[in-house]
mmCIF file with all atom_site columns, C-alpha atoms in Angstrom:
data_model
loop_
_atom_site.group_PDB
_atom_site.id
_atom_site.type_symbol
_atom_site.label_atom_id
_atom_site.label_alt_id
_atom_site.label_comp_id
_atom_site.label_asym_id
_atom_site.label_entity_id
_atom_site.label_seq_id
_atom_site.pdbx_PDB_ins_code
_atom_site.Cartn_x
_atom_site.Cartn_y
_atom_site.Cartn_z
_atom_site.occupancy
_atom_site.B_iso_or_equiv
_atom_site.pdbx_formal_charge
_atom_site.auth_seq_id
_atom_site.auth_comp_id
_atom_site.auth_asym_id
_atom_site.auth_atom_id
_atom_site.pdbx_PDB_model_num
ATOM 1   C CA . MET A 1 1   ? 0.000   0.000   0.000  1.00 54.00 ? 1   MET A CA 1
ATOM 2   C CA . SER A 1 2   ? 1.432   3.377   -0.974 1.00 53.00 ? 2   SER A CA 1
ATOM 3   C CA . PRO A 1 3   ? 2.255   5.953   1.728  1.00 51.00 ? 3   PRO A CA 1
ATOM 4   C CA . ALA A 1 4   ? -0.150  8.441   0.111  1.00 50.00 ? 4   ALA A CA 1
ATOM 5   C CA . ARG A 1 5   ? -2.995  5.932   0.399  1.00 46.00 ? 5   ARG A CA 1
ATOM 6   C CA . MET A 1 6   ? -2.010  5.106   3.983  1.00 48.00 ? 6   MET A CA 1
ATOM 7   C CA . GLN A 1 7   ? -2.355  8.805   4.854  1.00 48.00 ? 7   GLN A CA 1
ATOM 8   C CA . ARG A 1 8   ? -5.952  8.835   3.589  1.00 46.00 ? 8   ARG A CA 1
ATOM 9   C CA . LEU A 1 9   ? -7.017  5.926   5.753  1.00 46.00 ? 9   LEU A CA 1
ATOM 10  C CA . SER A 1 10  ? -9.243  6.959   8.581  1.00 42.00 ? 10  SER A CA 1
ATOM 11  C CA . VAL A 1 11  ? -8.918  5.952   12.204 1.00 41.00 ? 11  VAL A CA 1
ATOM 12  C CA . LEU A 1 12  ? -10.176 2.426   12.831 1.00 42.00 ? 12  LEU A CA 1
ATOM 13  C CA . LEU A 1 13  ? -13.873 2.442   13.589 1.00 40.00 ? 13  LEU A CA 1
ATOM 14  C CA . VAL A 1 14  ? -15.436 0.070   16.087 1.00 41.00 ? 14  VAL A CA 1
ATOM 15  C CA . VAL A 1 15  ? -18.843 -1.108  14.931 1.00 40.00 ? 15  VAL A CA 1
ATOM 16  C CA . PRO A 1 16  ? -20.734 -3.503  17.241 1.00 42.00 ? 16  PRO A CA 1
ATOM 17  C CA . GLN A 1 17  ? -21.986 -6.541  15.352 1.00 42.00 ? 17  GLN A CA 1
ATOM 18  C CA . GLY A 1 18  ? -25.615 -6.347  14.383 1.00 44.00 ? 18  GLY A CA 1
ATOM 19  C CA . ARG A 1 19  ? -25.363 -2.602  13.745 1.00 42.00 ? 19  ARG A CA 1
ATOM 20  C CA . GLU A 1 20  ? -23.349 -2.778  10.564 1.00 42.00 ? 20  GLU A CA 1
ATOM 21  C CA . ALA A 1 21  ? -26.465 -2.872  8.358  1.00 41.00 ? 21  ALA A CA 1
ATOM 22  C CA . GLY A 1 22  ? -26.000 -0.626  5.377  1.00 43.00 ? 22  GLY A CA 1
ATOM 23  C CA . HIS A 1 23  ? -22.227 -0.507  5.807  1.00 42.00 ? 23  HIS A CA 1
ATOM 24  C CA . GLU A 1 24  ? -20.400 -2.637  3.310  1.00 42.00 ? 24  GLU A CA 1
ATOM 25  C CA . GLY A 1 25  ? -16.716 -3.422  3.322  1.00 42.00 ? 25  GLY A CA 1
ATOM 26  C CA . SER A 1 26  ? -14.325 -5.890  4.738  1.00 42.00 ? 26  SER A CA 1
ATOM 27  C CA . GLY A 1 27  ? -13.838 -5.909  8.462  1.00 46.00 ? 27  GLY A CA 1
ATOM 28  C CA . LEU A 1 28  ? -12.082 -7.978  11.061 1.00 44.00 ? 28  LEU A CA 1
ATOM 29  C CA . SER A 1 29  ? -13.735 -9.403  14.126 1.00 41.00 ? 29  SER A CA 1
ATOM 30  C CA . ASN A 1 30  ? -11.721 -9.870  17.289 1.00 42.00 ? 30  ASN A CA 1
ATOM 31  C CA . GLY A 1 31  ? -14.132 -12.435 18.708 1.00 44.00 ? 31  GLY A CA 1
ATOM 32  C CA . SER A 1 32  ? -15.546 -10.056 21.310 1.00 44.00 ? 32  SER A CA 1
ATOM 33  C CA . GLY A 1 33  ? -18.586 -9.058  19.285 1.00 47.00 ? 33  GLY A CA 1
ATOM 34  C CA . HIS A 1 34  ? -17.000 -5.989  17.705 1.00 45.00 ? 34  HIS A CA 1
ATOM 35  C CA . LYS A 1 35  ? -16.092 -5.528  14.076 1.00 45.00 ? 35  LYS A CA 1
ATOM 36  C CA . TYR A 1 36  ? -13.173 -3.300  13.136 1.00 45.00 ? 36  TYR A CA 1
ATOM 37  C CA . GLU A 1 37  ? -13.254 -1.481  9.829  1.00 50.00 ? 37  GLU A CA 1
ATOM 38  C CA . ALA A 1 38  ? -10.970 1.003   8.117  1.00 51.00 ? 38  ALA A CA 1
ATOM 39  C CA . LYS A 1 39  ? -12.506 3.140   5.412  1.00 49.00 ? 39  LYS A CA 1
ATOM 40  C CA . GLU A 1 40  ? -10.876 5.553   3.007  1.00 48.00 ? 40  GLU A CA 1
ATOM 41  C CA . SER A 1 41  ? -11.820 9.213   2.921  1.00 45.00 ? 41  SER A CA 1
ATOM 42  C CA . GLY A 1 42  ? -15.084 9.649   1.076  1.00 48.00 ? 42  GLY A CA 1
ATOM 43  C CA . GLY A 1 43  ? -16.158 6.107   2.010  1.00 50.00 ? 43  GLY A CA 1
ATOM 44  C CA . ARG A 1 44  ? -19.654 5.170   3.055  1.00 49.00 ? 44  ARG A CA 1
ATOM 45  C CA . VAL A 1 45  ? -18.886 5.198   6.781  1.00 50.00 ? 45  VAL A CA 1
ATOM 46  C CA . MET A 1 46  ? -18.367 8.706   8.096  1.00 44.00 ? 46  MET A CA 1
ATOM 47  C CA . GLU A 1 47  ? -14.840 9.070   9.342  1.00 49.00 ? 47  GLU A CA 1
ATOM 48  C CA . LYS A 1 48  ? -14.078 10.811  12.590 1.00 57.00 ? 48  LYS A CA 1
ATOM 49  C CA . HIS A 1 49  ? -10.585 11.982  11.755 1.00 61.00 ? 49  HIS A CA 1
ATOM 50  C CA . SER A 1 50  ? -8.003  11.423  9.043  1.00 84.00 ? 50  SER A CA 1
ATOM 51  C CA . GLU A 1 51  ? -4.508  11.036  10.388 1.00 88.00 ? 51  GLU A CA 1
ATOM 52  C CA . GLU A 1 52  ? -1.716  13.275  9.224  1.00 94.00 ? 52  GLU A CA 1
ATOM 53  C CA . TRP A 1 53  ? 1.668   11.526  9.147  1.00 95.00 ? 53  TRP A CA 1
ATOM 54  C CA . ARG A 1 54  ? 5.064   13.254  9.315  1.00 94.00 ? 54  ARG A CA 1
ATOM 55  C CA . LYS A 1 55  ? 8.648   12.043  9.403  1.00 93.00 ? 55  LYS A CA 1
ATOM 56  C CA . CYS A 1 56  ? 10.129  11.866  12.877 1.00 89.00 ? 56  CYS A CA 1
ATOM 57  C CA . VAL A 1 57  ? 13.327  13.890  13.184 1.00 83.00 ? 57  VAL A CA 1
ATOM 58  C CA . LEU A 1 58  ? 14.378  12.065  16.370 1.00 81.00 ? 58  LEU A CA 1
ATOM 59  C CA . SER A 1 59  ? 14.599  8.736   14.514 1.00 81.00 ? 59  SER A CA 1
ATOM 60  C CA . ASP A 1 60  ? 16.498  10.016  11.451 1.00 82.00 ? 60  ASP A CA 1
ATOM 61  C CA . GLY A 1 61  ? 13.404  9.470   9.311  1.00 84.00 ? 61  GLY A CA 1
ATOM 62  C CA . PHE A 1 62  ? 13.112  5.769   10.190 1.00 90.00 ? 62  PHE A CA 1
ATOM 63  C CA . TYR A 1 63  ? 9.698   6.369   11.785 1.00 93.00 ? 63  TYR A CA 1
ATOM 64  C CA . GLU A 1 64  ? 6.680   8.500   10.954 1.00 95.00 ? 64  GLU A CA 1
ATOM 65  C CA . VAL A 1 65  ? 4.309   9.822   13.621 1.00 95.00 ? 65  VAL A CA 1
ATOM 66  C CA . SER A 1 66  ? 0.675   10.841  13.312 1.00 95.00 ? 66  SER A CA 1
ATOM 67  C CA . ASP A 1 67  ? -1.242  13.644  14.955 1.00 94.00 ? 67  ASP A CA 1
ATOM 68  C CA . ARG A 1 68  ? -3.215  10.896  16.738 1.00 95.00 ? 68  ARG A CA 1
ATOM 69  C CA . GLY A 1 69  ? -0.086  9.678   18.586 1.00 94.00 ? 69  GLY A CA 1
ATOM 70  C CA . ARG A 1 70  ? 0.635   6.579   16.508 1.00 96.00 ? 70  ARG A CA 1
ATOM 71  C CA . VAL A 1 71  ? 4.060   5.570   15.161 1.00 95.00 ? 71  VAL A CA 1
ATOM 72  C CA . ARG A 1 72  ? 4.811   3.570   12.028 1.00 95.00 ? 72  ARG A CA 1
ATOM 73  C CA . ILE A 1 73  ? 7.900   2.410   10.162 1.00 94.00 ? 73  ILE A CA 1
ATOM 74  C CA . SER A 1 74  ? 8.474   4.673   7.147  1.00 92.00 ? 74  SER A CA 1
ATOM 75  C CA . ALA A 1 75  ? 9.632   1.951   4.758  1.00 93.00 ? 75  ALA A CA 1
ATOM 76  C CA . THR A 1 76  ? 6.842   -0.580  5.355  1.00 94.00 ? 76  THR A CA 1
ATOM 77  C CA . GLY A 1 77  ? 3.999   1.416   6.899  1.00 92.00 ? 77  GLY A CA 1
ATOM 78  C CA . ALA A 1 78  ? 3.730   -1.079  9.768  1.00 94.00 ? 78  ALA A CA 1
ATOM 79  C CA . ILE A 1 79  ? 2.361   0.417   12.995 1.00 95.00 ? 79  ILE A CA 1
ATOM 80  C CA . LYS A 1 80  ? 4.783   0.126   15.928 1.00 94.00 ? 80  LYS A CA 1
ATOM 81  C CA . CYS A 1 81  ? 3.594   -1.369  19.197 1.00 94.00 ? 81  CYS A CA 1
ATOM 82  C CA . GLN A 1 82  ? 3.677   1.112   22.073 1.00 95.00 ? 82  GLN A CA 1
ATOM 83  C CA . ARG A 1 83  ? 4.299   0.300   25.716 1.00 95.00 ? 83  ARG A CA 1
ATOM 84  C CA . LYS A 1 84  ? 3.705   2.278   28.864 1.00 95.00 ? 84  LYS A CA 1
ATOM 85  C CA . SER A 1 85  ? 6.894   3.155   30.733 1.00 92.00 ? 85  SER A CA 1
ATOM 86  C CA . GLN A 1 86  ? 7.248   2.903   34.494 1.00 92.00 ? 86  GLN A CA 1
ATOM 87  C CA . PHE A 1 87  ? 6.478   6.634   34.644 1.00 90.00 ? 87  PHE A CA 1
ATOM 88  C CA . GLY A 1 88  ? 3.259   6.353   32.608 1.00 92.00 ? 88  GLY A CA 1
ATOM 89  C CA . TYR A 1 89  ? 4.548   7.687   29.263 1.00 94.00 ? 89  TYR A CA 1
ATOM 90  C CA . MET A 1 90  ? 3.990   5.776   26.016 1.00 96.00 ? 90  MET A CA 1
ATOM 91  C CA . VAL A 1 91  ? 7.279   4.602   24.491 1.00 96.00 ? 91  VAL A CA 1
ATOM 92  C CA . ILE A 1 92  ? 8.465   2.571   21.538 1.00 95.00 ? 92  ILE A CA 1
ATOM 93  C CA . LEU A 1 93  ? 11.586  0.424   21.559 1.00 92.00 ? 93  LEU A CA 1
ATOM 94  C CA . ARG A 1 94  ? 14.152  0.537   18.777 1.00 88.00 ? 94  ARG A CA 1
ATOM 95  C CA . ALA A 1 95  ? 17.206  -1.651  18.385 1.00 84.00 ? 95  ALA A CA 1
ATOM 96  C CA . LYS A 1 96  ? 20.142  0.612   17.597 1.00 79.00 ? 96  LYS A CA 1
ATOM 97  C CA . SER A 1 97  ? 23.759  -0.574  17.543 1.00 83.00 ? 97  SER A CA 1
ATOM 98  C CA . LYS A 1 98  ? 22.906  -3.828  19.356 1.00 84.00 ? 98  LYS A CA 1
ATOM 99  C CA . ARG A 1 99  ? 21.103  -2.044  22.184 1.00 89.00 ? 99  ARG A CA 1
ATOM 100 C CA . ARG A 1 100 ? 17.520  -1.043  22.807 1.00 88.00 ? 100 ARG A CA 1
ATOM 101 C CA . VAL A 1 101 ? 16.608  2.615   22.783 1.00 88.00 ? 101 VAL A CA 1
ATOM 102 C CA . ARG A 1 102 ? 13.349  3.848   24.333 1.00 92.00 ? 102 ARG A CA 1
ATOM 103 C CA . MET A 1 103 ? 11.753  6.741   22.482 1.00 93.00 ? 103 MET A CA 1
ATOM 104 C CA . LEU A 1 104 ? 8.994   8.816   24.104 1.00 94.00 ? 104 LEU A CA 1
ATOM 105 C CA . VAL A 1 105 ? 6.016   9.019   21.751 1.00 95.00 ? 105 VAL A CA 1
ATOM 106 C CA . HIS A 1 106 ? 4.779   12.405  22.990 1.00 94.00 ? 106 HIS A CA 1
ATOM 107 C CA . ARG A 1 107 ? 8.178   13.971  22.277 1.00 94.00 ? 107 ARG A CA 1
ATOM 108 C CA . MET A 1 108 ? 8.250   12.392  18.814 1.00 94.00 ? 108 MET A CA 1
ATOM 109 C CA . VAL A 1 109 ? 4.802   13.840  18.010 1.00 95.00 ? 109 VAL A CA 1
ATOM 110 C CA . ALA A 1 110 ? 5.672   17.283  19.375 1.00 94.00 ? 110 ALA A CA 1
ATOM 111 C CA . MET A 1 111 ? 8.975   17.399  17.500 1.00 93.00 ? 111 MET A CA 1
ATOM 112 C CA . ALA A 1 112 ? 7.344   16.441  14.195 1.00 94.00 ? 112 ALA A CA 1
ATOM 113 C CA . PHE A 1 113 ? 4.359   18.794  14.384 1.00 95.00 ? 113 PHE A CA 1
ATOM 114 C CA . ILE A 1 114 ? 5.301   21.665  16.723 1.00 93.00 ? 114 ILE A CA 1
ATOM 115 C CA . GLY A 1 115 ? 9.066   21.634  17.189 1.00 92.00 ? 115 GLY A CA 1
ATOM 116 C CA . ILE A 1 116 ? 10.713  21.717  20.613 1.00 91.00 ? 116 ILE A CA 1
ATOM 117 C CA . PRO A 1 117 ? 13.126  24.626  21.193 1.00 91.00 ? 117 PRO A CA 1
ATOM 118 C CA . ASP A 1 118 ? 16.060  24.177  23.577 1.00 91.00 ? 118 ASP A CA 1
ATOM 119 C CA . GLY A 1 119 ? 15.085  24.546  27.224 1.00 90.00 ? 119 GLY A CA 1
ATOM 120 C CA . LYS A 1 120 ? 11.408  23.750  26.589 1.00 93.00 ? 120 LYS A CA 1
ATOM 121 C CA . GLU A 1 121 ? 9.338   20.741  27.673 1.00 92.00 ? 121 GLU A CA 1
ATOM 122 C CA . VAL A 1 122 ? 6.289   18.969  26.269 1.00 93.00 ? 122 VAL A CA 1
ATOM 123 C CA . ASP A 1 123 ? 3.235   19.273  28.526 1.00 92.00 ? 123 ASP A CA 1
ATOM 124 C CA . HIS A 1 124 ? 0.162   17.030  28.469 1.00 92.00 ? 124 HIS A CA 1
ATOM 125 C CA . ILE A 1 125 ? -2.778  19.427  28.804 1.00 90.00 ? 125 ILE A CA 1
ATOM 126 C CA . ASP A 1 126 ? -5.126  16.811  30.300 1.00 89.00 ? 126 ASP A CA 1
ATOM 127 C CA . ARG A 1 127 ? -2.322  15.521  32.594 1.00 86.00 ? 127 ARG A CA 1
ATOM 128 C CA . ASN A 1 128 ? -2.656  12.012  31.141 1.00 91.00 ? 128 ASN A CA 1
ATOM 129 C CA . ARG A 1 129 ? 0.900   10.920  30.318 1.00 92.00 ? 129 ARG A CA 1
ATOM 130 C CA . ALA A 1 130 ? -0.346  8.114   28.068 1.00 94.00 ? 130 ALA A CA 1
ATOM 131 C CA . ASN A 1 131 ? -2.290  10.548  25.830 1.00 94.00 ? 131 ASN A CA 1
ATOM 132 C CA . ALA A 1 132 ? 0.140   11.536  23.051 1.00 94.00 ? 132 ALA A CA 1
ATOM 133 C CA . VAL A 1 133 ? -2.475  13.072  20.719 1.00 96.00 ? 133 VAL A CA 1
ATOM 134 C CA . LEU A 1 134 ? -1.239  16.338  19.177 1.00 95.00 ? 134 LEU A CA 1
ATOM 135 C CA . SER A 1 135 ? -4.244  18.346  20.418 1.00 94.00 ? 135 SER A CA 1
ATOM 136 C CA . ASN A 1 136 ? -3.283  17.350  23.981 1.00 93.00 ? 136 ASN A CA 1
ATOM 137 C CA . LEU A 1 137 ? 0.350   18.473  23.721 1.00 94.00 ? 137 LEU A CA 1
ATOM 138 C CA . ARG A 1 138 ? 1.951   21.887  24.031 1.00 92.00 ? 138 ARG A CA 1
ATOM 139 C CA . VAL A 1 139 ? 5.492   23.185  24.393 1.00 93.00 ? 139 VAL A CA 1
ATOM 140 C CA . VAL A 1 140 ? 6.135   25.130  27.608 1.00 92.00 ? 140 VAL A CA 1
ATOM 141 C CA . ASN A 1 141 ? 8.994   26.045  29.902 1.00 90.00 ? 141 ASN A CA 1
ATOM 142 C CA . ARG A 1 142 ? 9.603   24.195  33.160 1.00 90.00 ? 142 ARG A CA 1
ATOM 143 C CA . SER A 1 143 ? 7.446   26.521  35.280 1.00 86.00 ? 143 SER A CA 1
ATOM 144 C CA . GLY A 1 144 ? 4.546   26.223  32.830 1.00 83.00 ? 144 GLY A CA 1
ATOM 145 C CA . ASN A 1 145 ? 4.785   22.451  33.013 1.00 82.00 ? 145 ASN A CA 1
ATOM 146 C CA . MET A 1 146 ? 4.851   22.490  36.816 1.00 83.00 ? 146 MET A CA 1
ATOM 147 C CA . ALA A 1 147 ? 1.778   24.764  36.938 1.00 83.00 ? 147 ALA A CA 1
ATOM 148 C CA . ASN A 1 148 ? -0.241  22.021  35.237 1.00 78.00 ? 148 ASN A CA 1
ATOM 149 C CA . ARG A 1 149 ? -0.090  19.363  37.961 1.00 74.00 ? 149 ARG A CA 1
ATOM 150 C CA . GLN A 1 150 ? -2.019  17.894  40.869 1.00 64.00 ? 150 GLN A CA 1
ATOM 151 C CA . THR A 1 151 ? -1.619  19.293  44.371 1.00 56.00 ? 151 THR A CA 1
ATOM 152 C CA . LEU A 1 152 ? -0.780  16.613  46.906 1.00 50.00 ? 152 LEU A CA 1
ATOM 153 C CA . GLU A 1 153 ? -2.357  18.140  50.009 1.00 53.00 ? 153 GLU A CA 1
ATOM 154 C CA . SER A 1 154 ? -5.953  18.386  48.768 1.00 56.00 ? 154 SER A CA 1
ATOM 155 C CA . GLY A 1 155 ? -5.828  15.720  46.074 1.00 58.00 ? 155 GLY A CA 1
ATOM 156 C CA . LYS A 1 156 ? -7.726  18.046  43.719 1.00 59.00 ? 156 LYS A CA 1
ATOM 157 C CA . TRP A 1 157 ? -6.476  18.966  40.278 1.00 52.00 ? 157 TRP A CA 1
ATOM 158 C CA . TYR A 1 158 ? -4.896  22.372  39.992 1.00 52.00 ? 158 TYR A CA 1
ATOM 159 C CA . SER A 1 159 ? -4.103  24.150  36.779 1.00 54.00 ? 159 SER A CA 1
ATOM 160 C CA . LYS A 1 160 ? -4.265  27.751  35.745 1.00 55.00 ? 160 LYS A CA 1
ATOM 161 C CA . TYR A 1 161 ? -4.571  26.558  32.130 1.00 55.00 ? 161 TYR A CA 1
ATOM 162 C CA . LYS A 1 162 ? -7.416  24.065  32.449 1.00 53.00 ? 162 LYS A CA 1
ATOM 163 C CA . GLY A 1 163 ? -10.669 24.990  34.178 1.00 45.00 ? 163 GLY A CA 1
#
């Protein structure tokens, strides 16, 4: 499948079985009663969002990242499996010079779409470290990142950026 066609594919849609009447197309069932379908733009099923893919500078162009926080191999288009680190961030593993390198997905997305100047950090607006969607990321300085955190004494969320 060409990279241009891969860019037009919509996010996978979950359609419960029995409700797919009127929607044609091949789908895969995972055995749990849900059918997964991917439709191209302009298809019969309304798409929620088309992904935009960009080369990842941090990986020397080996990977591409989407604005939805997914990572794929540039040459094959295969989606990389993500894992949650011990600190709650989504990471991918890459073998480089006979050793494994962990790459933070949120930094890859921010670098590809926003750019990260020196001395700046990537902040998760909703405070969910596993959410690497572009609309949830912003580049701030250290004090801006610390302002968007939970207070320990009351246990309530505090942020001057999020109401």
